[in-house]
Short mmCIF file of C-alpha atoms in Angstrom, two decimals:
data_model
loop_
_atom_site.label_atom_id
_atom_site.label_comp_id
_atom_site.label_asym_id
_atom_site.label_seq_id
_atom_site.Cartn_x
_atom_site.Cartn_y
_atom_site.Cartn_z
CA MET A 1117 31.89 103.63 -213.16
CA GLY A 1118 28.36 104.47 -212.06
CA ILE A 1119 27.88 107.57 -209.94
CA ASP A 1120 24.65 109.22 -208.90
CA ALA A 1121 23.72 112.88 -208.56
CA ASP A 1122 24.17 112.99 -204.78
CA GLU A 1123 27.64 111.45 -205.11
CA LEU A 1124 28.55 114.03 -207.74
CA ALA A 1125 27.34 116.74 -205.36
CA GLY A 1126 29.42 115.15 -202.59
CA ILE A 1127 32.57 115.29 -204.69
CA VAL A 1128 31.91 118.90 -205.65
CA ASP A 1129 31.17 119.76 -202.02
CA LEU A 1130 34.65 118.52 -201.02
CA PHE A 1131 36.07 121.41 -203.03
CA GLY A 1132 33.24 123.93 -202.63
CA ALA A 1133 32.84 124.32 -206.38
CA LEU A 1134 34.45 122.66 -209.40
CA THR A 1135 34.61 123.30 -213.11
CA PRO A 1136 33.02 120.49 -215.15
CA GLY A 1137 36.52 119.42 -216.26
CA GLU A 1138 37.74 119.28 -212.66
CA LEU A 1139 34.74 117.16 -211.68
CA GLU A 1140 35.49 114.80 -214.56
CA GLN A 1141 39.13 114.65 -213.41
CA ALA A 1142 38.00 113.81 -209.86
CA ILE A 1143 35.76 111.02 -211.16
CA GLU A 1144 38.61 109.62 -213.25
CA GLU A 1145 40.88 109.61 -210.18
CA LEU A 1146 38.19 107.95 -208.11
CA ALA A 1147 37.70 105.27 -210.75
CA PHE A 1148 41.47 104.71 -210.87
CA LYS A 1149 41.53 104.26 -207.08
CA ARG A 1150 38.76 101.68 -207.45
CA GLY A 1151 40.39 99.92 -210.37
CA GLN A 1152 37.44 100.76 -212.61
CA GLU A 1153 37.10 102.10 -216.13
CA VAL A 1154 35.54 105.48 -216.87
CA ASP A 1155 33.13 106.01 -219.73
CA ALA A 1156 33.65 109.71 -220.50
CA GLU A 1157 30.27 110.02 -222.23
CA ALA A 1158 28.50 108.43 -219.26
CA VAL A 1159 30.26 110.81 -216.86
CA THR A 1160 29.27 113.83 -218.96
CA ALA A 1161 25.69 112.54 -219.11
CA ALA A 1162 25.62 111.97 -215.32
CA ILE A 1163 26.80 115.54 -214.72
CA GLU A 1164 24.22 116.97 -217.12
CA ASP A 1165 21.48 114.83 -215.52
CA ALA A 1166 22.51 116.11 -212.07
CA VAL A 1167 22.32 119.71 -213.34
CA ALA A 1168 18.92 119.03 -214.94
CA ALA A 1169 17.66 117.56 -211.66
CA TYR A 1170 18.94 120.58 -209.66
CA ALA A 1171 21.36 118.35 -207.70
CA LEU A 1172 24.18 120.43 -209.19
CA VAL A 1173 23.95 124.05 -210.17
CA ARG A 1174 26.03 125.57 -212.95
CA TYR A 1175 26.91 129.23 -212.48
CA GLU A 1176 29.46 131.72 -213.74
CA ASP A 1177 32.18 133.19 -211.54
CA GLY A 1178 34.82 134.11 -214.06
CA LYS A 1179 34.45 130.56 -215.35
CA SER A 1180 31.73 127.95 -215.43
CA LEU A 1181 31.49 126.30 -212.01
CA LEU A 1182 29.38 123.54 -210.51
CA ALA A 1183 28.17 123.61 -206.90
CA PRO A 1184 25.84 121.34 -204.95
CA GLY A 1185 22.29 122.32 -205.87
CA PRO A 1186 19.07 122.74 -203.93
CA VAL A 1187 17.86 119.14 -204.23
CA ALA A 1188 21.22 117.51 -203.50
CA PHE A 1189 22.00 115.39 -200.49
CA PRO A 1190 25.78 115.44 -200.97
CA THR A 1191 27.14 111.97 -200.32
CA LEU A 1192 30.78 110.97 -200.54
CA PRO A 1193 31.34 107.93 -202.70
CA ALA A 1194 33.79 105.33 -201.40
CA ASN A 1195 37.43 106.51 -201.48
CA ALA A 1196 36.48 110.11 -202.34
CA GLU A 1197 37.70 111.65 -199.09
CA ASP A 1198 41.29 111.64 -200.37
CA LEU A 1199 40.54 113.54 -203.58
CA PRO A 1200 41.49 117.00 -202.19
CA HIS A 1201 44.92 115.60 -201.22
CA ILE A 1202 45.47 113.87 -204.57
CA LEU A 1203 44.23 116.47 -207.05
CA ASP A 1204 45.78 119.87 -207.63
CA ILE A 1205 42.40 121.62 -207.51
CA PRO A 1206 41.78 124.65 -205.31
CA THR A 1207 39.06 124.75 -202.71
CA ARG A 1208 36.60 127.48 -203.65
CA ASP A 1209 33.94 129.40 -201.81
CA VAL A 1210 30.63 129.13 -203.59
CA ASP A 1211 29.23 132.48 -204.68
CA ARG A 1212 25.78 131.79 -203.21
CA GLU A 1213 24.29 134.86 -204.83
CA ALA A 1214 25.47 133.90 -208.34
CA ALA A 1215 24.50 130.26 -207.82
CA GLY A 1216 21.09 131.31 -206.51
CA ARG A 1217 20.48 133.60 -209.47
CA ALA A 1218 21.45 130.81 -211.87
CA VAL A 1219 19.03 128.39 -210.21
CA ALA A 1220 16.21 130.94 -210.17
CA GLU A 1221 16.69 131.78 -213.86
CA ARG A 1222 16.73 128.11 -214.83
CA LEU A 1223 13.74 127.37 -212.65
CA ARG A 1224 11.75 130.18 -214.26
CA THR A 1225 12.61 128.88 -217.73
CA ASP A 1226 11.85 125.26 -216.84
CA ALA A 1227 8.57 126.27 -215.16
CA ALA A 1228 7.46 128.30 -218.19
CA ARG A 1229 8.16 125.33 -220.48
CA ALA A 1230 6.34 122.89 -218.21
CA VAL A 1231 3.30 125.17 -217.86
CA ASP A 1232 3.17 125.87 -221.61
CA ALA A 1233 3.39 122.13 -222.33
CA GLY A 1234 0.87 121.25 -219.62
CA ASP A 1235 3.40 118.75 -218.25
CA GLU A 1236 1.81 118.01 -214.87
CA GLY A 1237 4.58 115.67 -213.71
CA THR A 1238 7.27 118.26 -214.35
CA ILE A 1239 5.13 120.98 -212.78
CA HIS A 1240 4.86 118.92 -209.58
CA ARG A 1241 8.62 118.21 -209.59
CA LEU A 1242 9.48 121.88 -210.13
CA LEU A 1243 7.05 122.91 -207.41
CA ASP A 1244 9.03 120.70 -205.03
CA VAL A 1245 12.25 122.32 -206.26
CA THR A 1246 10.89 125.77 -205.36
CA TYR A 1247 10.64 124.68 -201.72
CA ASP A 1248 14.15 123.22 -201.84
CA VAL A 1249 15.49 126.48 -203.28
CA GLU A 1250 13.90 128.39 -200.42
CA VAL A 1251 15.87 126.34 -197.88
CA TRP A 1252 19.06 126.16 -199.98
CA SER A 1253 19.42 129.88 -200.69
CA GLY A 1254 18.25 132.80 -198.67
CA ALA A 1255 19.57 135.03 -201.44
CA VAL A 1256 16.91 134.24 -204.02
CA ALA A 1257 13.12 134.30 -204.00
CA VAL A 1258 11.13 132.02 -206.27
CA ASP A 1259 7.64 132.72 -204.92
CA ASP A 1260 6.58 133.95 -208.35
CA VAL A 1261 7.59 130.61 -209.88
CA ARG A 1262 5.76 128.66 -207.17
CA ASP A 1263 2.64 130.78 -207.74
CA ARG A 1264 2.77 130.17 -211.48
CA LEU A 1265 3.17 126.42 -210.97
CA ASP A 1266 0.36 126.33 -208.37
CA ASP A 1267 -1.91 128.28 -210.73
CA ALA A 1268 -1.16 125.85 -213.55
CA LEU A 1269 -2.11 122.90 -211.33
CA ASP A 1270 -5.28 124.64 -210.14
CA ALA A 1271 -6.30 125.25 -213.77
CA GLU A 1272 -6.09 121.52 -214.55
#
């Protein structure tokens, strides 16, 4: 079953936040409802790709949780609206401060790698993410990251 990053964010958004295992369980249930097979490796890869793209954010709140990230446009895949009624998964409030800190830390690390590697494409993409983070979370400032990325582009 193919699922994109915004659909993953949409499923997570139904519950507020999910553990990776709960998200996998939700995808399996959705595939069952559709009469489709699930490739566990493909699902894991899709989740990791969504995290890498900042569509999902992984943060710690007593356990590893996923929440919709700063670049996500959460979209419900077909038949997903019933998942909260089918699955025995609690609805959670997202700890915006913890999620914001996790995004900022990852963004700083990713930006440092991109600048060190001179990867202009990634620098541009991460620069866009800094603006998304600004809108997504009022709890975290990434101006320093944006400045570093801008400086790297100006030096080119």
